[in-house]
Short mmCIF file of C-alpha atoms in Angstrom, two decimals:
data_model
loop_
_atom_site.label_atom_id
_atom_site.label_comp_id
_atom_site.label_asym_id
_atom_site.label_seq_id
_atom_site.Cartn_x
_atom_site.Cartn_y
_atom_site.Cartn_z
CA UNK V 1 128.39 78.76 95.06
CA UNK V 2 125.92 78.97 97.73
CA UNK V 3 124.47 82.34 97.17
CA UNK V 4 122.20 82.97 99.94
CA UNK V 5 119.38 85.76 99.74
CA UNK V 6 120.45 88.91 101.38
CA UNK V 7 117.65 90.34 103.18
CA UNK V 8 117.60 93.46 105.12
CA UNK V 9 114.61 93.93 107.03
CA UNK V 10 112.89 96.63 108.98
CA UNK V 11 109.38 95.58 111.75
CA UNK V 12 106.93 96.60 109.44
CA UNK V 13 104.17 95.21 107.36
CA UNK V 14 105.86 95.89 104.15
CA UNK V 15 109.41 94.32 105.59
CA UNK V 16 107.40 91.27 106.71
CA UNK V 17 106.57 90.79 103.44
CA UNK V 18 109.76 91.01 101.60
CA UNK V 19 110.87 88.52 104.63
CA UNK V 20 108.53 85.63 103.08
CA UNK V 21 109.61 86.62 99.80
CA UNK V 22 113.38 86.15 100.06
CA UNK V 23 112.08 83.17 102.46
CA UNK V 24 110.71 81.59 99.60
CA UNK V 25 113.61 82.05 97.69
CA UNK V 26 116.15 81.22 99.53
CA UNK V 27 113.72 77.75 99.71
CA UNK V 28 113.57 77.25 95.86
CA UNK V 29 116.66 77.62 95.85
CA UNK V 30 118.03 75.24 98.53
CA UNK V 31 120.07 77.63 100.47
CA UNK V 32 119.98 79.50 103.58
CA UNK V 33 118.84 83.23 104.04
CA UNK V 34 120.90 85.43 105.58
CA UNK V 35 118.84 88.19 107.55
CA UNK V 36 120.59 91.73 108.56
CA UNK V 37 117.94 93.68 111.27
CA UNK V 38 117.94 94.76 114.47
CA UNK V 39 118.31 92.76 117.90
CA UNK V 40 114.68 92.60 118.28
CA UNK V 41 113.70 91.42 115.62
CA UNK V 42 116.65 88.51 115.62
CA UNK V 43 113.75 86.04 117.52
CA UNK V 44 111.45 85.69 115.62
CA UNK V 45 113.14 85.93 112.26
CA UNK V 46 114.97 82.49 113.54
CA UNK V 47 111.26 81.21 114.29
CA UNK V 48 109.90 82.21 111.05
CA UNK V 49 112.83 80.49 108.96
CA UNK V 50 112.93 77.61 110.56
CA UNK V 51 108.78 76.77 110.75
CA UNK V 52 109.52 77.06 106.44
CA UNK V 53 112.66 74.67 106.88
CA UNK V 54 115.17 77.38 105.99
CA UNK V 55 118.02 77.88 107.37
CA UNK V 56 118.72 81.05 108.77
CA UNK V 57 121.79 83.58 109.78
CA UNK V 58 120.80 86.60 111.50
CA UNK V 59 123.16 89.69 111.56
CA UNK V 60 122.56 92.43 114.08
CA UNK V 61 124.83 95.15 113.03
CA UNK V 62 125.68 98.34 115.30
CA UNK V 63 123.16 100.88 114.27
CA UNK V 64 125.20 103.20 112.57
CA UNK V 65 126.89 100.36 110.24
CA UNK V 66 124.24 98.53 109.41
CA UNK V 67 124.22 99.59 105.54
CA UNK V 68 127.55 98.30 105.25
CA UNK V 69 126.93 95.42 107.21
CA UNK V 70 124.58 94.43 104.60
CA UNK V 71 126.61 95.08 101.59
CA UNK V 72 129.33 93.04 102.76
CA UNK V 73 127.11 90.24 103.66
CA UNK V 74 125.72 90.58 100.00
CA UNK V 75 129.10 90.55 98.38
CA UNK V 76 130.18 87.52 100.57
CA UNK V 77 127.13 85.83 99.15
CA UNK V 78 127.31 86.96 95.71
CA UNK V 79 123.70 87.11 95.50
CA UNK V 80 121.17 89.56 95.70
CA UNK V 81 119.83 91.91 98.25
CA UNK V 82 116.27 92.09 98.70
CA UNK V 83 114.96 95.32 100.36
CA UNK V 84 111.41 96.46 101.10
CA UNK V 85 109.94 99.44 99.14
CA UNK V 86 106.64 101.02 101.44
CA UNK V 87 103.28 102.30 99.78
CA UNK V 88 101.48 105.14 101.08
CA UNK V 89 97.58 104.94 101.42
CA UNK V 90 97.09 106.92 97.53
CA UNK V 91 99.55 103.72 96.32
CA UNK V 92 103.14 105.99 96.07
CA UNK V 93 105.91 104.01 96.20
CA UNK V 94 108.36 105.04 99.21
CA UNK V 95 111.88 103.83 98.64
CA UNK V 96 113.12 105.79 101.69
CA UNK V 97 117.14 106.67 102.28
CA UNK V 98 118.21 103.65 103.25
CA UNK V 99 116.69 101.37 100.07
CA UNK V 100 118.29 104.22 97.27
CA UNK V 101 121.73 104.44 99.66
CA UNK V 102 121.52 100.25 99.04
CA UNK V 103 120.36 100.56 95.56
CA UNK V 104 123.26 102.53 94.80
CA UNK V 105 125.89 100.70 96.57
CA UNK V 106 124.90 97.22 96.14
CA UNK V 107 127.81 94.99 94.62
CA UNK V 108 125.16 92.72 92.78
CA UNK V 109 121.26 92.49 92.02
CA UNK V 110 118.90 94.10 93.73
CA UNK V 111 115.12 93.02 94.30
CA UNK V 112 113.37 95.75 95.68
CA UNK V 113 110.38 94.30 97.03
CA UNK V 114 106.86 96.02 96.75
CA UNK V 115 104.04 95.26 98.71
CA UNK V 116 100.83 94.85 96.51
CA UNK V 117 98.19 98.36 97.74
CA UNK V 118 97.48 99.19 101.38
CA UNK V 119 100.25 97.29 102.60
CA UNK V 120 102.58 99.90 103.36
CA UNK V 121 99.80 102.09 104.31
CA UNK A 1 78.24 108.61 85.17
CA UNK A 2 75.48 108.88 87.95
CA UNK A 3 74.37 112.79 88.27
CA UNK A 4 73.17 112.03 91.97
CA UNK A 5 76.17 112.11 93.56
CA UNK A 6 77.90 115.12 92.34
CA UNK A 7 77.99 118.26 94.29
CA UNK A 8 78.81 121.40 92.26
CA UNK A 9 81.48 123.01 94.97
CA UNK A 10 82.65 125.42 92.51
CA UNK A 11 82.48 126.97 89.09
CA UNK A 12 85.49 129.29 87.02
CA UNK A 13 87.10 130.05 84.34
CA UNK A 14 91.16 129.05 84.30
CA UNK A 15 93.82 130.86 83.07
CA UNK A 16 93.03 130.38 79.56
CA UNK A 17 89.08 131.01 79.62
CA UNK A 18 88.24 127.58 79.76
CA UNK A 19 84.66 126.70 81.61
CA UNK A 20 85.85 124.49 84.87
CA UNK A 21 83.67 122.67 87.59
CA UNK A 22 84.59 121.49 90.70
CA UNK A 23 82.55 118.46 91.98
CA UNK A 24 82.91 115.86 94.36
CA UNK A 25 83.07 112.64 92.83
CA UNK A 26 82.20 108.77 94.09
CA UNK A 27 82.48 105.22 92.41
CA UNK A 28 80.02 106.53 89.44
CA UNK A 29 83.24 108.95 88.34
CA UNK A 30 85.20 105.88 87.51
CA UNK A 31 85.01 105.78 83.89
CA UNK A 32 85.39 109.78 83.40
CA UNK A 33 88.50 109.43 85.64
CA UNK A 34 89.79 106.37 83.83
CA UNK A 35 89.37 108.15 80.54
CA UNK A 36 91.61 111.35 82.20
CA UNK A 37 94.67 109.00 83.35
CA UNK A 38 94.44 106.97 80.29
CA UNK A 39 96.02 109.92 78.13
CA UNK A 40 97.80 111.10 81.41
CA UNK A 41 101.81 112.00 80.46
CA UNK A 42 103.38 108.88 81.37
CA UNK A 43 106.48 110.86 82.57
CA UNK A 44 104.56 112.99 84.87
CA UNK A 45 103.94 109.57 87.29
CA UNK A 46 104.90 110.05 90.74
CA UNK A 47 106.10 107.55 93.04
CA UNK A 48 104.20 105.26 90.79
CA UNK A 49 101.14 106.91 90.36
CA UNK A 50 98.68 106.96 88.65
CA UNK A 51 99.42 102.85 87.39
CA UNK A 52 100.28 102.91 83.84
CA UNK A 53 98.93 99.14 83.68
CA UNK A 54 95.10 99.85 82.61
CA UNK A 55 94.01 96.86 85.02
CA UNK A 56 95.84 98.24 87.64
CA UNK A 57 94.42 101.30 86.63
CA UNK A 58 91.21 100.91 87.21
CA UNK A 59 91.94 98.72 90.46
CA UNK A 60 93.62 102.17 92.07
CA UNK A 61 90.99 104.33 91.04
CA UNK A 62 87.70 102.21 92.32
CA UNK A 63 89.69 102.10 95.42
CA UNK A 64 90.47 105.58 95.74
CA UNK A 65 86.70 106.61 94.77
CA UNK A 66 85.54 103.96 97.18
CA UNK A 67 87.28 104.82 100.07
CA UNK A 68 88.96 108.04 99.91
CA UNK A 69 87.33 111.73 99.42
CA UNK A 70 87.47 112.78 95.63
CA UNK A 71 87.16 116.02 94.23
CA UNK A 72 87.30 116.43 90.48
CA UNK A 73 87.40 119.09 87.97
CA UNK A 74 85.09 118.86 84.93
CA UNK A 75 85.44 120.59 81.48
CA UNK A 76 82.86 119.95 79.45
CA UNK A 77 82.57 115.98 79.80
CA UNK A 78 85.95 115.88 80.81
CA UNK A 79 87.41 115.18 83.86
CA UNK A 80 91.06 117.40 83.57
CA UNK A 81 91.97 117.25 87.55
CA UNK A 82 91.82 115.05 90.47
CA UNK A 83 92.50 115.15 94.00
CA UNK A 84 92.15 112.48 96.71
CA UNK A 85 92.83 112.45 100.35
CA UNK A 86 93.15 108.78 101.68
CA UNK A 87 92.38 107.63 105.42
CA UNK A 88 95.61 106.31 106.83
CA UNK A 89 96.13 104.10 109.96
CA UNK A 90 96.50 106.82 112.52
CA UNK A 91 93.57 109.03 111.23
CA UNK A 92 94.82 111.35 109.05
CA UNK A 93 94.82 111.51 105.41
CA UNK A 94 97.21 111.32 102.49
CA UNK A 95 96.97 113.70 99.27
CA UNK A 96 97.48 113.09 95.69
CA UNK A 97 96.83 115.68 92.92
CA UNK A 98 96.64 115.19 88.83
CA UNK A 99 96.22 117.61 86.49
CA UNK A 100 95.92 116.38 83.07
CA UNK A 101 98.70 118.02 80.37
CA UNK A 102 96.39 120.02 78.84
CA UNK A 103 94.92 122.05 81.30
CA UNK A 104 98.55 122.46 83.64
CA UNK A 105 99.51 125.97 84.24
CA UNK A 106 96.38 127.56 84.35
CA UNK A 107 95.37 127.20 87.55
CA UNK A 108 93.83 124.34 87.70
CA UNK A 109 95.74 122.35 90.47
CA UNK A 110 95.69 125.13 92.47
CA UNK A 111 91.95 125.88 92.46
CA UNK A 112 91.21 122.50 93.00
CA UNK A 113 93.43 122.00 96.14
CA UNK A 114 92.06 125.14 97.70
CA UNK A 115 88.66 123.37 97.05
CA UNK A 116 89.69 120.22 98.42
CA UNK A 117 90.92 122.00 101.53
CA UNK A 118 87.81 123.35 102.72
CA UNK A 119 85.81 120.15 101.69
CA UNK A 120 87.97 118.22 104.10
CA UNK A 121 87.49 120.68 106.75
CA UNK A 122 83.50 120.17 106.85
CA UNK A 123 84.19 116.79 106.32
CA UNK A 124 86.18 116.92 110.09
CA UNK A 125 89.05 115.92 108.29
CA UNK A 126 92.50 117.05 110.95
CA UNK A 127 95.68 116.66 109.08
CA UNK A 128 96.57 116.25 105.45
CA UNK A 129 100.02 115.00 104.64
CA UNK A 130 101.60 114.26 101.09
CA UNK A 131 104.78 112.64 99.62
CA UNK A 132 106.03 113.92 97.41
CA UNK A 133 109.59 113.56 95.09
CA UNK A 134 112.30 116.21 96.05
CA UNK A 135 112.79 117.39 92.24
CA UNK A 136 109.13 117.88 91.74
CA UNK A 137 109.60 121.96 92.15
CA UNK A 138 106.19 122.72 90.01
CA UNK A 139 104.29 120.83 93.17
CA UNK A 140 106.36 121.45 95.93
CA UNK A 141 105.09 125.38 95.13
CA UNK A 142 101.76 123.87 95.05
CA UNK A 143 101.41 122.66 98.32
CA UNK A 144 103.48 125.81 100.01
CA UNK A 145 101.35 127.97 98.38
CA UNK A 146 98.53 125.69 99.75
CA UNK A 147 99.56 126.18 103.12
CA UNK A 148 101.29 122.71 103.49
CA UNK A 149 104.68 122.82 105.24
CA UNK A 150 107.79 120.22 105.21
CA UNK A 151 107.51 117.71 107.68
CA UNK A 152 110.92 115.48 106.47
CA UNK A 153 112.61 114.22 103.88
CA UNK A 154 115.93 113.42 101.95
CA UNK A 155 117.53 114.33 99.03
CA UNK A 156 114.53 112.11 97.34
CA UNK A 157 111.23 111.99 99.02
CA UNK A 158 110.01 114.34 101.31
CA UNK A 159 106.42 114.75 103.51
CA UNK A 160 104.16 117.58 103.32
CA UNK A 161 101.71 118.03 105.79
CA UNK A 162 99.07 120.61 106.65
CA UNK A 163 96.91 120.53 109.99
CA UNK A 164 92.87 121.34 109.98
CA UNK A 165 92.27 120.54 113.17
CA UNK A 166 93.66 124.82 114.31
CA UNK A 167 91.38 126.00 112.12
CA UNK A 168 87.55 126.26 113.14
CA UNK A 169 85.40 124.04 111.16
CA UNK A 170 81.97 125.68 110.52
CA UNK A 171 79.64 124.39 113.34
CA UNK A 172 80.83 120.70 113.95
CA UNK A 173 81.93 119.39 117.20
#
C-alpha cells in the first residue's frame, strides 16, 4: 500500500507550514504527496516537492467540490489528511469551516496541523 | 511584581462586595498572572487558551505582556481578570478576556472590558476584533453588551469586532 499524505492546502503562512510537514512525511515515508489547492498555487507546490525529492500530484478541484475532492483522494490513498489549523495573534486556535467539515467527513486519520504562536497571526 | 509600572485606571466593588482594581499591567505582572491561569477551570479554555502546559504557559503570557496591551484586575494580591488586545498584521488588535472562577458573574469581565475600551482609545488603538466559539453564550453577551458587533462566522467560530477609530479620542491626532 502506498499511502500517500493527503494534503489540502490554502496560500497562507499557516498552510505553508503544514505543506513541509506532510512534505516531510510523505519523505520518511518513501512515498509521494498528493496536494489538493487551487490553480495558483499548483506551481510552486510542484517546485517545492521536487527541490525535497518528493514526488508530487497536484489536484485542482472546481471550487465548489473541492472538499470532496479531497476526501476521495484521501480514501484512494488510505492515508491521512493533513489540514492546517490558523492561530490568531492572542494564540486561539482557528479550525475554520472547511478543517471541522474535513474533520468530520474524513474516511481515515486526520493530522490537523498547528502552527507553533504568531504564525497564523 | 514591580509597583512602577502599574497605573491604577480604576477602583470598585463587584457584585459581591469584593475590593477590585483595575491596573495596567507589563512583563513585571508575569508571575501574578501565572499564578491566576494556573488554577484557571481547565474547561473554560477557549480555542486553546490560556495553554494548560505550564511551559507553554508562561511562554504565552511573557509574550502577551511583552507585546500586547494588558489590563488586569487585582483583589487583594490577586490577579482574578485579564484582558489583552494583540497587534495583528494589518494594524488592528485582537481581544482575549479571563475571568478567574471565582470572581465570574459579578461583574468583573464586564468592568474590565469597559476599562480596556477606553485605555485602547488613548492608546490610538482603531479596531478591536475577537474570536470567539459560537456556543460561548456567557461571552458572546459580553462583547454585545460591550459594543462589539458580528463580523462572520459559522456554526463554530465567529469574529467580533468593534471600531475606535468613529469615536473621538481625547486630544490625539
Amino acid at each position: 500500500m502506498k499511502m500517500r499524505p493527503v494534503l489540502w492546502l490554502e496560500d497562507t503562512e499557516a498552510g505553508w507550514a503544514a505543506f513541509r510537514y506532510a512534505r516531510e512525511l510523505a519523505a520518511l515515508r518513501g512515498v509521494g504527496l498528493v496536494v489538493v489547492c487551487p490553480r495558483g498555487l499548483a506551481d510552486r507546490v510542484r517546485s517545492e516537492a521536487e527541490a525535497a525529492g518528493v514526488k508530487v500530484e497536484v489536484r485542482v478541484p472546481p471550487e465548489a467540490e473541492g472538499v470532496v475532492s479531497l476526501l476521495r483522494a484521501a480514501e484512494e490513498e488510505g492515508g491521512e489528511i493533513v489540514v492546517a489549523a490558523h492561530r490568531t495573534p492572542t494564540g486561539k486556535v482557528v479550525l475554520g469551516d472547511r478543517v471541522t467539515t474535513v474533520l468530520l467527513n474524513a474516511p481515515g486519520p486526520v493530522v490537523v496541523f498547528k502552527p507553533p504562536r504568531k504564525v497564523g497571526g | 511584581m514591580s509597583l512602577r509600572e502599574d497605573a491604577v485606571l480604576e477602583r470598585f466593588s463587584d457584585r459581591k462586595g469584593r475590593a477590585i482594581t483595575l491596573r495596567s499591567g507589563g512583563p513585571g505582572w508575569a508571575e501574578a498572572l501565572y499564578g491566576m491561569y494556573r488554577t484557571y477551570d481547565p474547561s473554560q479554555q477557549a480555542q486553546g487558551i490560556p495553554p494548560l502546559h505550564p511551559v507553554r504557559l508562561r511562554e504565552w503570557l511573557r509574550s502577551l505582556l511583552e507585546e500586547g496591551i494588558n489590563l488586569l484586575a487585582v483583589h487583594g494580591d490577586r490577579v482574578v481578570g485579564h484582558v489583552v488586545l494583540m497587534p495583528d498584521r494589518l494594524g488592528s488588535y485582537e481581544l482575549a478576556i479571563f475571568v478567574h472562577q471565582d470572581f465570574q458573574g459579578a461583574g468583573v469581565g464586564s468592568r474590565l472590558l469597559q476599562a480596556l475600551i477606553v485605555h485602547a482609545r488613548e492608546r490610538g488603538v482603531k479596531e478591536i476584533w475577537l474570536s470567539v466559539e459560537a456556543w460561548n453564550h456567557r461571552a458572546i453577551r459580553l462583547y454585545r453588551k460591550a459594543g462589539f458587533g458580528k463580523v462572520e462566522g459559522d456554526q463554530w467560530e465567529q469574529i467580533w469586532g468593534l471600531r475606535l477609530a468613529d469615536v473621538s479620542h481625547q486630544g490625539r491626532p
